[in-house]
Amino acid sequence: MNINEWLQNHTFHYSRFWDFRHLVEAKEAQGVTISLCIPTLNEENTIGKEIVIFKSELMSRYPLLDEIAVIDSGSTDKTREVAASFGADVYLAEDILPEIERKRGKGENLWKAIYQLKGDIIVYVDADIKNIHPRFAYGLLAPLVYRPEIKYVKAFYDRPLAYSHGIRPSGGGRVTEILVRPLFSLFFPELTAIIQPLSGEYAVRREVLEAIPFPIGYGVETSHLIDVYNRWGMEAFGQTDLDQRVHRNQSTRDLGKMSFGILQTFLLRAKALGLMPEIPDLNSTLRQFQVNEGDFEQVAYNIVEEERPPMLDIPAYREKFRPGP
Amino acid sequence: MPAMKFGEIKERLKEFRSAAESVREILLANAVMVAEIPAPTFREAQRVRFIEDRFSECGLQNCSTDEVGNGFGILNGDPGEKQILLVAHADTVFDEKADHTIAMLSDRMTGPGVGDNSLGLAVLASLPILLEKLQIRLKSNLLLMAASRSLGRGNLEGLRFFLNNNRQPIASALCVEGVKLGRLSYSSIGMLRGEINVHVSEMYDWTRFGAAGAIITLNDVINKINRIPLPKRPKTSIVLGTIEGGTSYNNIATHSRLRFEIRSESAEIVNAIHEEINDRITEIALETSAEVTLDIIARREPGGIDFRHPLVRRSRDILKALQIEPRVAPSTSELAELIRHEIPAITLGLTTGTNLNQVNEEVLINPIFDGVAQLLGLLIAMDEGLCDEH
């Protein structure tokens, strides 16, 4: 597929979808249901506003969303209380599919949402967005509503990093530019057309979500792109420009951990797909250094990118969503 | 809709409160989205546009912006023989560069301008939805207005322009402010708002006797203002609002500025104090050879409706029914302009708040529903002619 042609036909700006009435009519005509999933861990300062805005704009005014759910990893602040007070359905991740061994991570919440939420389409929106706006949901949902061949819509932004003198107009996405895009360029050139492969906001059809595995750590977005690409091709992707996303900036050290997790996921995928069959067993310890009163000392982190199987492999899921003879 | 008696309106206040609570997300989302659009005085266009879009989405008629940037929506009444105006100022004291992010917890919202006056605008934008929910069709046309150029140097220009050019007579009006619930302003005090600038030339002869920098000179001005005798009756005060000047630790300041306000129940006393300040700064300018100027930014005449006016009385009754203590205080904002045009009007507040006009401005969520019930009750009473003077 020609990348420029794909960009032309599969890249959108959220402002194109300003006509909510039309969007809701199109959704209703298709008879699909839509769930919004917000994965959380200690987000009491931002979660309330996010729920209020989505509920007001995309439920009360225009019934685009059928469900707003918070899947929490076990916050120790008032995240769950605040979310429930504004009317979201709040779930503790460990209470969903309790018969399965517990794991913690954002990917775990996203995966369990597939079981817990009822929508034919699920839109995932992070809870740490300071400039939350309805576009973060409808901008991603509209391509799925209007274009049946699209199955997976990613967000992209001009990502500002907060700094001392207001907002810098562009920057960020360091892991994308330094790690993921070079890797995609080497092994999956077509996937480089996805402008922000690591963005935490995306809308996906259930038929896709239930069929792909979920790394529960940093690698979930990268593995999704590779798996959807392999199975459905570039035709299945869309991407929407949501303008700006103001969020917490992460330290270089945190980005190092993130890159380590993504790299693990990527290499395991490459091995499984036969792109790099000779990869030895990977070490799961990331070693970073810090200076303590003039002396260098090593800090080691054990980062294991565990993976959940496709939800369709879980009997309880099949029973709930695909009951057959 | 059959005529409603005042007793019935009071009885329905609980229902109005519940209706407001049932659209809580719409009210709060409107407040957040309004507050996050910067709107310093003279640059309110984007915020007004948002409010206008909200009016249009509710099916209001004649949603428009006028020459000075006021935003309007009209909810047509049946038969629509008179006009009631609801006005909330759209501008804020915050610069565009300030972080306008609003934070929301279960019981409060925090951020620049969230109370003054994003909440007022949000209630205006949500009012058509509330009336529809309550299945209330007003007899009067309801004119909803997001007023531009209200604060500071804006000097109520938006509302003044509208009232000077409006062709439909306004029967009565309500000014809506986010803070504070219980506020009941029905009169305007005499006010003069000014700025004193001291400028010392770079070529100034510092060896001259009595030579001083702009800060010392402004200090002399302040001392002289403080010595002006103020009468206890009519109530009069001089507020020294802000002071600024100089550039660094070790350079003598060549410029300084004082912003102040004279307030009095008597227009004559405001004028007399103005004269007095003028004389004293002229004296200081001559003594020091510094350039001292007085710039008048805004002026209001005292006036208003009587405490016994039915509009004030009904407001008090509604507050009492909601068990809210009225806080009677004169106003120098939109109300003054309405009074100047002899339109019966009051200013009311919607909730409890703190840190007004600071970046950590905060409003409580729960009292908003009482604030909205109060507004609805009073609006219906006005619509029924129960607040008119006979």
XYZ file of C-alpha atoms in Angstrom, chain B residues 69-224:
156
model
C -18.530 41.431 21.104
C -21.579 40.770 23.296
C -23.132 37.339 22.703
C -26.908 36.840 22.693
C -29.549 34.172 22.516
C -33.297 34.716 22.750
C -35.690 32.186 24.216
C -39.000 33.287 22.784
C -41.893 33.529 25.207
C -45.576 33.077 24.608
C -46.964 35.634 23.840
C -43.614 37.388 24.258
C -44.961 40.827 25.040
C -42.136 41.842 27.339
C -38.415 41.208 27.560
C -36.453 39.966 30.553
C -32.677 40.285 30.384
C -30.275 37.864 32.051
C -26.712 39.048 31.830
C -23.379 37.551 32.886
C -20.079 39.225 32.093
C -17.836 37.139 29.861
C -14.420 38.657 30.592
C -11.877 37.772 33.260
C -8.902 39.422 34.900
C -6.558 36.683 33.669
C -4.172 36.979 30.767
C -4.299 34.429 27.914
C -0.891 33.105 28.974
C -2.146 31.989 32.401
C -2.814 28.269 32.742
C -6.602 28.119 32.525
C -6.901 24.435 33.443
C -9.756 23.741 35.850
C -9.506 20.926 38.384
C -12.610 19.177 39.675
C -13.060 17.134 42.823
C -16.338 15.655 44.091
C -17.323 18.829 45.885
C -15.450 21.705 44.213
C -13.928 23.195 41.088
C -10.687 25.147 41.142
C -9.003 27.395 38.593
C -8.818 30.926 37.228
C -12.194 32.573 36.740
C -14.204 29.454 37.533
C -16.484 31.471 39.804
C -16.089 34.931 38.302
C -17.762 34.447 35.973
C -17.575 31.097 34.190
C -20.219 29.693 36.472
C -22.550 32.603 35.712
C -22.100 32.014 31.977
C -22.515 28.263 32.405
C -25.848 28.736 34.138
C -26.990 31.046 31.354
C -26.008 28.428 28.777
C -27.782 25.655 30.710
C -30.952 27.586 31.488
C -32.867 26.696 28.281
C -32.241 22.983 28.982
C -33.478 23.401 32.551
C -36.639 25.229 31.535
C -37.363 22.551 28.963
C -36.798 19.832 31.542
C -39.231 21.553 33.897
C -41.630 22.072 30.973
C -41.787 25.761 31.738
C -42.623 28.045 28.858
C -42.128 31.680 29.828
C -44.577 34.357 28.814
C -41.787 36.872 28.318
C -38.969 36.708 25.818
C -35.856 35.779 27.730
C -32.783 37.571 26.460
C -29.600 35.789 27.524
C -26.488 37.922 27.245
C -22.783 37.197 27.660
C -21.491 40.729 28.132
C -18.114 41.753 26.763
C -15.755 44.489 27.993
C -17.097 44.597 31.491
C -14.141 44.633 33.871
C -11.419 47.223 34.475
C -10.801 49.388 31.439
C -13.709 47.667 29.734
C -15.868 49.809 32.036
C -19.134 48.003 31.197
C -18.787 48.983 27.557
C -20.534 45.823 26.324
C -23.720 46.250 28.340
C -23.699 50.027 27.822
C -23.509 49.588 24.052
C -26.392 47.149 24.130
C -28.622 49.311 26.335
C -27.865 52.430 24.286
C -28.758 50.707 21.036
C -31.396 48.161 21.995
C -34.825 48.808 20.509
C -36.881 46.328 22.519
C -37.710 47.726 25.970
C -36.331 45.611 28.819
C -38.927 45.114 31.569
C -36.451 43.921 34.186
C -33.063 42.284 34.436
C -30.920 39.919 36.493
C -27.138 40.072 36.642
C -25.719 36.635 37.346
C -22.413 36.208 39.182
C -20.865 32.892 40.181
C -20.062 34.029 43.703
C -21.554 34.451 46.241
C -24.829 32.657 46.936
C -27.087 34.967 48.913
C -25.729 38.085 47.284
C -28.472 40.609 46.767
C -27.424 43.847 45.116
C -30.150 46.248 44.119
C -28.302 49.535 44.263
C -25.204 50.994 42.774
C -22.890 53.227 44.720
C -21.137 56.251 43.324
C -17.725 55.184 42.146
C -14.720 56.613 40.450
C -11.885 54.337 39.430
C -8.569 55.912 38.622
C -4.910 55.381 37.957
C -2.139 57.659 39.168
C 1.080 57.421 37.188
C 4.331 58.939 38.400
C 7.025 59.378 35.823
C 10.491 60.714 36.496
C 12.531 61.627 33.456
C 15.796 59.767 32.771
C 17.406 63.225 32.557
C 16.164 64.157 36.020
C 18.469 66.237 38.218
C 18.924 63.962 41.224
C 21.056 66.574 43.039
C 18.100 68.899 43.365
C 16.643 69.363 46.899
C 13.735 66.985 47.477
C 14.570 64.855 44.460
C 13.185 61.352 44.774
C 12.413 58.330 42.636
C 8.958 57.468 41.366
C 8.254 55.114 44.268
C 9.022 57.698 46.952
C 6.890 60.218 45.073
C 4.013 57.758 44.815
C 4.412 57.094 48.530
C 3.867 60.831 49.107
C 0.751 60.636 46.945
C -0.572 57.741 49.018
C 0.122 59.587 52.272
C -1.786 62.582 51.030
